Amino acid sequence: MKSYISSDIAQRMNYEPISKVNLKQSFFGAIETDEVSYKNYVIELSNVDNSYKCKFEVLGQNRICSEIKQIPSGPWLKEFKMHGIKLTDLENSTLKVDKEIKLLIGADVAGKLFTGKIIPLKSNLTVVHTRLGWTVLGKLFGSEPSVESKHSLMISSLLTQTRCISYLWSLDVLGITGSAHRQTARELEEETTKYFNETLCVNAECRYEVALPWVVDNSSLPENRKLAEKSLLSTKRKLMTSGKLEAYGEVFDNWLSLGIIEKIPQGETGRVHYLPHRPVIKEGSTTSIRPVFNASSLALGFPSLNDCLSTGPNLIEIIPTILNRFRRNYVGVTSDIEKAFLQISIRENDRDYLRFLWLRKDDLEQVEEYRHRRVVFGLTCSPYLLAATLQCHLSRVQENLSCTSEILKTAFYVDNCVTSLDSELEMRKFILDPKLSCLLAISIYEDGSLICIV
């Protein structure tokens, strides 16, 4: 949809950028890049005899795509000659042609260049006339000895003396890359897993500690304090109306005593980010009120915290498999980890991006600043961080628990364990044996101490 020029050509032609454009690219397969700043140039093109000239805007790009093959020999060359079509990017041409694409004319310009003259050739190619010359489109079949039987080549060439624009419309080779790293979803998942394994450790509290999996430079993350203050006022009014303000504050007091959160020392500076939060009330539940943090809140023109984090592999995909295994044996077993996210520590370098505001207990008009020390429920990466930590924990068990560990590795969806056993006797052994029960509940502590069994 856009036109691009190679940055080195723009420099050699002494083009001066007229502006800068911030742009996100969306590619085939729903792959979307990060926002990148491009230099915007105005260039002039002409056909070979200078009978037609045009000016249009292009974006500077370090490299547009990889090298491409020239048009091979075949019966189509005779047809080109018969119709008076001369090309410079033939395999047997004596003219040196740079195989790397230096200019890509996008849909924003190309439509204005077509004249409407189209010639279908017997070789299954189609010749389309443009104001800059002839363009050849189509698939080359392996009917000649010089072409491999399974080889097909999509070509699109403009008549030019200095460069070739072949494969112009082929999405398979349209490898536009910017300064941001372009990745498929699978590659990003693999990189997130690799980063998790490299940064996971056991801290001084004998607790697993993880790092936030950044996919965007966190320097672009705004402070977000004004949004957090606005949300706090709204939350305060709702809690006072429902009579739940004290109960909500007791949750934070409990977290503070357990080391789940901490107050921000006065005078501490640096890059920070504040998370708005609100209460979720479930009467009759073991946890009747709990805070939920909105990591998707964003200021206009800036990314949210969730935008900057990788979600890791898609855990929803494993649910059907887990449910099928649950139905395989006679006795079903389920378990849950109490406050699972809050059992995993966040490394110190990432904690200032998990700040939030709450009211002073002795003066509800004053605000105090806190930050999370554990994984936050509401971050897009939190389910993956918990699931990956559990898998790591299950891989570190003693040899006599390896069989149980293998069962549990395929039984967890985040903090919920769903599996089945052959008999009630096996179930009792599974639950009542202290060594097995601690594994069933899966403590995040490396010593395997029991958290909770439901």
PDB file of C-alpha atoms in Angstrom, residues 196-410:
ATOM      1  CA  PHE A 196      12.026 -16.709  30.253  1.00  0.00           C
ATOM      2  CA  ASN A 197      14.437 -19.631  30.683  1.00  0.00           C
ATOM      3  CA  GLU A 198      17.428 -17.282  30.674  1.00  0.00           C
ATOM      4  CA  THR A 199      16.002 -14.904  33.301  1.00  0.00           C
ATOM      5  CA  LEU A 200      14.171 -17.311  35.643  1.00  0.00           C
ATOM      6  CA  CYS A 201      15.919 -17.683  38.984  1.00  0.00           C
ATOM      7  CA  VAL A 202      15.282 -18.459  42.648  1.00  0.00           C
ATOM      8  CA  ASN A 203      15.739 -15.337  44.777  1.00  0.00           C
ATOM      9  CA  ALA A 204      16.882 -14.870  48.370  1.00  0.00           C
ATOM     10  CA  GLU A 205      13.360 -15.686  49.600  1.00  0.00           C
ATOM     11  CA  CYS A 206      13.623 -19.141  47.945  1.00  0.00           C
ATOM     12  CA  ARG A 207      10.908 -17.981  45.583  1.00  0.00           C
ATOM     13  CA  TYR A 208      10.876 -18.205  41.802  1.00  0.00           C
ATOM     14  CA  GLU A 209      11.592 -14.803  40.249  1.00  0.00           C
ATOM     15  CA  VAL A 210      10.756 -13.866  36.649  1.00  0.00           C
ATOM     16  CA  ALA A 211      11.318 -10.913  34.316  1.00  0.00           C
ATOM     17  CA  LEU A 212       8.643  -9.168  32.277  1.00  0.00           C
ATOM     18  CA  PRO A 213       8.931 -10.313  28.619  1.00  0.00           C
ATOM     19  CA  TRP A 214       9.299  -6.964  26.848  1.00  0.00           C
ATOM     20  CA  VAL A 215       8.699  -6.906  23.087  1.00  0.00           C
ATOM     21  CA  VAL A 216       8.700  -3.118  22.784  1.00  0.00           C
ATOM     22  CA  ASP A 217      11.304  -0.790  24.262  1.00  0.00           C
ATOM     23  CA  ASN A 218       9.798   0.299  27.592  1.00  0.00           C
ATOM     24  CA  SER A 219      11.213   3.808  27.100  1.00  0.00           C
ATOM     25  CA  SER A 220       8.075   4.527  25.038  1.00  0.00           C
ATOM     26  CA  LEU A 221       5.816   3.641  27.993  1.00  0.00           C
ATOM     27  CA  PRO A 222       4.202   6.763  29.544  1.00  0.00           C
ATOM     28  CA  GLU A 223       4.039   7.437  33.291  1.00  0.00           C
ATOM     29  CA  ASN A 224       0.228   7.071  33.236  1.00  0.00           C
ATOM     30  CA  ARG A 225      -0.181   8.746  36.640  1.00  0.00           C
ATOM     31  CA  LYS A 226      -3.054  11.012  35.615  1.00  0.00           C
ATOM     32  CA  LEU A 227      -5.079   8.046  34.393  1.00  0.00           C
ATOM     33  CA  ALA A 228      -4.301   6.196  37.625  1.00  0.00           C
ATOM     34  CA  GLU A 229      -5.416   9.186  39.730  1.00  0.00           C
ATOM     35  CA  LYS A 230      -8.654   9.518  37.758  1.00  0.00           C
ATOM     36  CA  SER A 231      -9.366   5.806  38.161  1.00  0.00           C
ATOM     37  CA  LEU A 232      -8.600   5.981  41.893  1.00  0.00           C
ATOM     38  CA  LEU A 233     -11.197   8.718  42.444  1.00  0.00           C
ATOM     39  CA  SER A 234     -13.822   6.695  40.577  1.00  0.00           C
ATOM     40  CA  THR A 235     -12.945   3.533  42.522  1.00  0.00           C
ATOM     41  CA  LYS A 236     -13.094   5.438  45.830  1.00  0.00           C
ATOM     42  CA  ARG A 237     -16.612   6.745  45.097  1.00  0.00           C
ATOM     43  CA  LYS A 238     -17.930   3.299  44.130  1.00  0.00           C
ATOM     44  CA  LEU A 239     -16.425   1.627  47.182  1.00  0.00           C
ATOM     45  CA  MET A 240     -17.807   4.250  49.560  1.00  0.00           C
ATOM     46  CA  THR A 241     -21.252   3.875  47.986  1.00  0.00           C
ATOM     47  CA  SER A 242     -21.169   0.080  48.372  1.00  0.00           C
ATOM     48  CA  GLY A 243     -19.591   0.193  51.859  1.00  0.00           C
ATOM     49  CA  LYS A 244     -16.592  -1.876  50.658  1.00  0.00           C
ATOM     50  CA  LEU A 245     -13.855   0.741  51.010  1.00  0.00           C
ATOM     51  CA  GLU A 246     -12.453  -0.694  54.247  1.00  0.00           C
ATOM     52  CA  ALA A 247     -12.516  -4.289  52.960  1.00  0.00           C
ATOM     53  CA  TYR A 248     -10.739  -3.240  49.765  1.00  0.00           C
ATOM     54  CA  GLY A 249      -8.058  -1.427  51.758  1.00  0.00           C
ATOM     55  CA  GLU A 250      -7.549  -4.491  53.958  1.00  0.00           C
ATOM     56  CA  VAL A 251      -6.498  -6.465  50.875  1.00  0.00           C
ATOM     57  CA  PHE A 252      -3.645  -4.025  50.267  1.00  0.00           C
ATOM     58  CA  ASP A 253      -2.732  -4.053  53.970  1.00  0.00           C
ATOM     59  CA  ASN A 254      -2.534  -7.843  53.843  1.00  0.00           C
ATOM     60  CA  TRP A 255      -0.426  -7.737  50.672  1.00  0.00           C
ATOM     61  CA  LEU A 256       1.907  -5.236  52.291  1.00  0.00           C
ATOM     62  CA  SER A 257       2.417  -7.433  55.358  1.00  0.00           C
ATOM     63  CA  LEU A 258       3.124 -10.471  53.146  1.00  0.00           C
ATOM     64  CA  GLY A 259       5.618  -8.609  50.968  1.00  0.00           C
ATOM     65  CA  ILE A 260       3.437  -8.879  47.855  1.00  0.00           C
ATOM     66  CA  ILE A 261       3.584  -5.097  47.436  1.00  0.00           C
ATOM     67  CA  GLU A 262       5.809  -2.402  48.910  1.00  0.00           C
ATOM     68  CA  LYS A 263       5.614   1.337  49.481  1.00  0.00           C
ATOM     69  CA  ILE A 264       7.708   3.558  47.255  1.00  0.00           C
ATOM     70  CA  PRO A 265      10.591   5.137  49.212  1.00  0.00           C
ATOM     71  CA  GLN A 266      10.454   8.931  49.188  1.00  0.00           C
ATOM     72  CA  GLY A 267      12.741  10.637  46.708  1.00  0.00           C
ATOM     73  CA  GLU A 268      13.114   7.589  44.471  1.00  0.00           C
ATOM     74  CA  THR A 269      13.162   8.636  40.795  1.00  0.00           C
ATOM     75  CA  GLY A 270      13.480   7.006  37.391  1.00  0.00           C
ATOM     76  CA  ARG A 271      11.210   5.646  34.652  1.00  0.00           C
ATOM     77  CA  VAL A 272       7.889   4.505  36.132  1.00  0.00           C
ATOM     78  CA  HIS A 273       4.411   3.449  35.049  1.00  0.00           C
ATOM     79  CA  TYR A 274       1.198   3.460  37.124  1.00  0.00           C
ATOM     80  CA  LEU A 275      -1.558   0.866  36.795  1.00  0.00           C
ATOM     81  CA  PRO A 276      -5.208   1.827  37.390  1.00  0.00           C
ATOM     82  CA  HIS A 277      -7.159  -0.698  39.437  1.00  0.00           C
ATOM     83  CA  ARG A 278     -10.728  -1.484  40.425  1.00  0.00           C
ATOM     84  CA  PRO A 279     -12.465  -3.969  42.753  1.00  0.00           C
ATOM     85  CA  VAL A 280     -14.116  -7.193  41.648  1.00  0.00           C
ATOM     86  CA  ILE A 281     -16.713  -8.287  44.194  1.00  0.00           C
ATOM     87  CA  LYS A 282     -17.900 -11.914  44.434  1.00  0.00           C
ATOM     88  CA  GLU A 283     -20.166 -12.474  47.426  1.00  0.00           C
ATOM     89  CA  GLY A 284     -19.884 -15.981  48.898  1.00  0.00           C
ATOM     90  CA  SER A 285     -16.467 -16.579  47.353  1.00  0.00           C
ATOM     91  CA  THR A 286     -13.367 -17.381  49.432  1.00  0.00           C
ATOM     92  CA  THR A 287     -12.093 -14.007  48.225  1.00  0.00           C
ATOM     93  CA  SER A 288     -15.146 -11.756  48.285  1.00  0.00           C
ATOM     94  CA  ILE A 289     -13.298  -8.679  47.003  1.00  0.00           C
ATOM     95  CA  ARG A 290     -10.058  -8.419  45.060  1.00  0.00           C
ATOM     96  CA  PRO A 291      -8.237  -5.704  43.104  1.00  0.00           C
ATOM     97  CA  VAL A 292      -7.867  -6.114  39.341  1.00  0.00           C
ATOM     98  CA  PHE A 293      -5.238  -4.017  37.592  1.00  0.00           C
ATOM     99  CA  ASN A 294      -5.783  -2.575  34.135  1.00  0.00           C
ATOM    100  CA  ALA A 295      -2.505  -2.943  32.238  1.00  0.00           C
ATOM    101  CA  SER A 296      -4.301  -2.128  28.977  1.00  0.00           C
ATOM    102  CA  SER A 297      -5.032   1.487  29.948  1.00  0.00           C
ATOM    103  CA  LEU A 298      -3.200   3.944  27.748  1.00  0.00           C
ATOM    104  CA  ALA A 299      -2.686   7.639  27.220  1.00  0.00           C
ATOM    105  CA  LEU A 300      -3.524   9.058  23.797  1.00  0.00           C
ATOM    106  CA  GLY A 301      -0.643   8.486  21.414  1.00  0.00           C
ATOM    107  CA  PHE A 302       1.220   6.076  23.700  1.00  0.00           C
ATOM    108  CA  PRO A 303       1.215   2.287  24.135  1.00  0.00           C
ATOM    109  CA  SER A 304      -0.210   0.513  27.181  1.00  0.00           C
ATOM    110  CA  LEU A 305       1.888  -1.781  29.345  1.00  0.00           C
ATOM    111  CA  ASN A 306       0.217  -4.817  27.758  1.00  0.00           C
ATOM    112  CA  ASP A 307       1.135  -3.488  24.304  1.00  0.00           C
ATOM    113  CA  CYS A 308       4.789  -3.672  25.345  1.00  0.00           C
ATOM    114  CA  LEU A 309       4.678  -7.245  26.676  1.00  0.00           C
ATOM    115  CA  SER A 310       4.656 -10.612  24.939  1.00  0.00           C
ATOM    116  CA  THR A 311       1.732 -12.885  25.755  1.00  0.00           C
ATOM    117  CA  GLY A 312       3.845 -15.989  25.180  1.00  0.00           C
ATOM    118  CA  PRO A 313       2.325 -19.154  23.643  1.00  0.00           C
ATOM    119  CA  ASN A 314      -1.460 -19.348  23.323  1.00  0.00           C
ATOM    120  CA  LEU A 315      -2.535 -21.354  26.383  1.00  0.00           C
ATOM    121  CA  ILE A 316      -6.173 -21.599  25.263  1.00  0.00           C
ATOM    122  CA  GLU A 317      -5.097 -24.085  22.595  1.00  0.00           C
ATOM    123  CA  ILE A 318      -4.245 -26.710  25.245  1.00  0.00           C
ATOM    124  CA  ILE A 319      -7.711 -26.698  26.894  1.00  0.00           C
ATOM    125  CA  PRO A 320      -9.350 -29.307  24.581  1.00  0.00           C
ATOM    126  CA  THR A 321      -6.433 -31.707  25.123  1.00  0.00           C
ATOM    127  CA  ILE A 322      -6.581 -31.284  28.900  1.00  0.00           C
ATOM    128  CA  LEU A 323     -10.343 -31.945  28.938  1.00  0.00           C
ATOM    129  CA  ASN A 324      -9.943 -35.052  26.783  1.00  0.00           C
ATOM    130  CA  ARG A 325      -7.321 -36.444  29.192  1.00  0.00           C
ATOM    131  CA  PHE A 326      -9.630 -35.652  32.104  1.00  0.00           C
ATOM    132  CA  ARG A 327     -12.268 -37.958  30.572  1.00  0.00           C
ATOM    133  CA  ARG A 328      -9.817 -40.767  29.826  1.00  0.00           C
ATOM    134  CA  ASN A 329      -9.718 -42.490  33.249  1.00  0.00           C
ATOM    135  CA  TYR A 330     -12.287 -43.491  35.870  1.00  0.00           C
ATOM    136  CA  VAL A 331     -11.653 -40.952  38.666  1.00  0.00           C
ATOM    137  CA  GLY A 332     -11.368 -37.229  38.026  1.00  0.00           C
ATOM    138  CA  VAL A 333      -8.980 -35.083  40.090  1.00  0.00           C
ATOM    139  CA  THR A 334      -8.942 -31.284  40.170  1.00  0.00           C
ATOM    140  CA  SER A 335      -6.827 -28.857  42.164  1.00  0.00           C
ATOM    141  CA  ASP A 336      -6.090 -25.184  42.358  1.00  0.00           C
ATOM    142  CA  ILE A 337      -3.183 -23.062  43.572  1.00  0.00           C
ATOM    143  CA  GLU A 338      -4.114 -20.453  46.142  1.00  0.00           C
ATOM    144  CA  LYS A 339      -3.105 -16.927  45.019  1.00  0.00           C
ATOM    145  CA  ALA A 340      -0.950 -18.492  42.323  1.00  0.00           C
ATOM    146  CA  PHE A 341       0.179 -15.300  40.574  1.00  0.00           C
ATOM    147  CA  LEU A 342       1.149 -13.738  43.892  1.00  0.00           C
ATOM    148  CA  GLN A 343       3.538 -16.609  44.666  1.00  0.00           C
ATOM    149  CA  ILE A 344       5.960 -15.609  41.875  1.00  0.00           C
ATOM    150  CA  SER A 345       8.335 -12.707  42.356  1.00  0.00           C
ATOM    151  CA  ILE A 346       9.005 -10.025  39.717  1.00  0.00           C
ATOM    152  CA  ARG A 347      12.611  -8.983  39.255  1.00  0.00           C
ATOM    153  CA  GLU A 348      13.497  -5.649  40.818  1.00  0.00           C
ATOM    154  CA  ASN A 349      14.284  -3.907  37.498  1.00  0.00           C
ATOM    155  CA  ASP A 350      10.675  -4.304  36.336  1.00  0.00           C
ATOM    156  CA  ARG A 351       8.822  -3.364  39.525  1.00  0.00           C
ATOM    157  CA  ASP A 352       8.662   0.384  38.863  1.00  0.00           C
ATOM    158  CA  TYR A 353       6.509  -0.330  35.798  1.00  0.00           C
ATOM    159  CA  LEU A 354       3.995  -1.954  38.175  1.00  0.00           C
ATOM    160  CA  ARG A 355       3.281   1.010  40.446  1.00  0.00           C
ATOM    161  CA  PHE A 356      -0.207   1.930  41.642  1.00  0.00           C
ATOM    162  CA  LEU A 357      -1.927   4.450  43.921  1.00  0.00           C
ATOM    163  CA  TRP A 358      -4.013   3.904  47.048  1.00  0.00           C
ATOM    164  CA  LEU A 359      -5.382   5.989  49.909  1.00  0.00           C
ATOM    165  CA  ARG A 360      -3.662   6.591  53.228  1.00  0.00           C
ATOM    166  CA  LYS A 361      -5.374   4.636  55.981  1.00  0.00           C
ATOM    167  CA  ASP A 362      -5.425   7.557  58.417  1.00  0.00           C
ATOM    168  CA  ASP A 363      -6.334  10.198  55.796  1.00  0.00           C
ATOM    169  CA  LEU A 364      -8.471   9.168  52.842  1.00  0.00           C
ATOM    170  CA  GLU A 365      -7.749  12.471  51.090  1.00  0.00           C
ATOM    171  CA  GLN A 366      -4.055  11.630  50.790  1.00  0.00           C
ATOM    172  CA  VAL A 367      -2.577   9.221  48.251  1.00  0.00           C
ATOM    173  CA  GLU A 368       0.291   6.790  48.753  1.00  0.00           C
ATOM    174  CA  GLU A 369       2.367   5.096  46.080  1.00  0.00           C
ATOM    175  CA  TYR A 370       3.014   1.353  45.970  1.00  0.00           C
ATOM    176  CA  ARG A 371       4.589  -1.107  43.553  1.00  0.00           C
ATOM    177  CA  HIS A 372       4.128  -4.807  42.986  1.00  0.00           C
ATOM    178  CA  ARG A 373       6.800  -7.314  43.944  1.00  0.00           C
ATOM    179  CA  ARG A 374       4.905 -10.301  42.544  1.00  0.00           C
ATOM    180  CA  VAL A 375       3.254 -11.194  39.235  1.00  0.00           C
ATOM    181  CA  VAL A 376       0.173  -9.025  38.650  1.00  0.00           C
ATOM    182  CA  PHE A 377      -3.198 -10.427  37.650  1.00  0.00           C
ATOM    183  CA  GLY A 378      -4.142  -8.256  34.674  1.00  0.00           C
ATOM    184  CA  LEU A 379      -0.875  -8.318  32.733  1.00  0.00           C
ATOM    185  CA  THR A 380      -1.159 -10.018  29.360  1.00  0.00           C
ATOM    186  CA  CYS A 381       1.953 -12.073  30.124  1.00  0.00           C
ATOM    187  CA  SER A 382       0.938 -13.250  33.613  1.00  0.00           C
ATOM    188  CA  PRO A 383      -0.792 -16.522  32.602  1.00  0.00           C
ATOM    189  CA  TYR A 384       2.267 -17.519  30.581  1.00  0.00           C
ATOM    190  CA  LEU A 385       4.710 -16.587  33.375  1.00  0.00           C
ATOM    191  CA  LEU A 386       2.763 -18.757  35.822  1.00  0.00           C
ATOM    192  CA  ALA A 387       2.379 -21.676  33.402  1.00  0.00           C
ATOM    193  CA  ALA A 388       6.068 -21.583  32.445  1.00  0.00           C
ATOM    194  CA  THR A 389       7.131 -21.435  36.090  1.00  0.00           C
ATOM    195  CA  LEU A 390       4.981 -24.482  36.880  1.00  0.00           C
ATOM    196  CA  GLN A 391       6.522 -26.420  34.010  1.00  0.00           C
ATOM    197  CA  CYS A 392       9.993 -25.502  35.244  1.00  0.00           C
ATOM    198  CA  HIS A 393       9.070 -26.533  38.789  1.00  0.00           C
ATOM    199  CA  LEU A 394       7.736 -29.881  37.600  1.00  0.00           C
ATOM    200  CA  SER A 395      10.946 -30.508  35.672  1.00  0.00           C
ATOM    201  CA  ARG A 396      13.031 -30.144  38.840  1.00  0.00           C
ATOM    202  CA  VAL A 397      11.342 -32.811  40.994  1.00  0.00           C
ATOM    203  CA  GLN A 398      13.138 -35.729  42.599  1.00  0.00           C
ATOM    204  CA  GLU A 399      13.397 -38.912  40.586  1.00  0.00           C
ATOM    205  CA  ASN A 400      10.828 -40.794  42.692  1.00  0.00           C
ATOM    206  CA  LEU A 401       8.205 -38.167  41.765  1.00  0.00           C
ATOM    207  CA  SER A 402       8.962 -38.098  38.040  1.00  0.00           C
ATOM    208  CA  CYS A 403       5.907 -40.183  37.053  1.00  0.00           C
ATOM    209  CA  THR A 404       3.531 -37.885  38.915  1.00  0.00           C
ATOM    210  CA  SER A 405       5.359 -34.892  37.495  1.00  0.00           C
ATOM    211  CA  GLU A 406       4.812 -36.105  33.921  1.00  0.00           C
ATOM    212  CA  ILE A 407       1.074 -36.440  34.581  1.00  0.00           C
ATOM    213  CA  LEU A 408       0.858 -32.933  35.993  1.00  0.00           C
ATOM    214  CA  LYS A 409       2.877 -31.357  33.178  1.00  0.00           C
ATOM    215  CA  THR A 410      -0.025 -32.019  30.833  1.00  0.00           C
TER     216      THR A 410
END
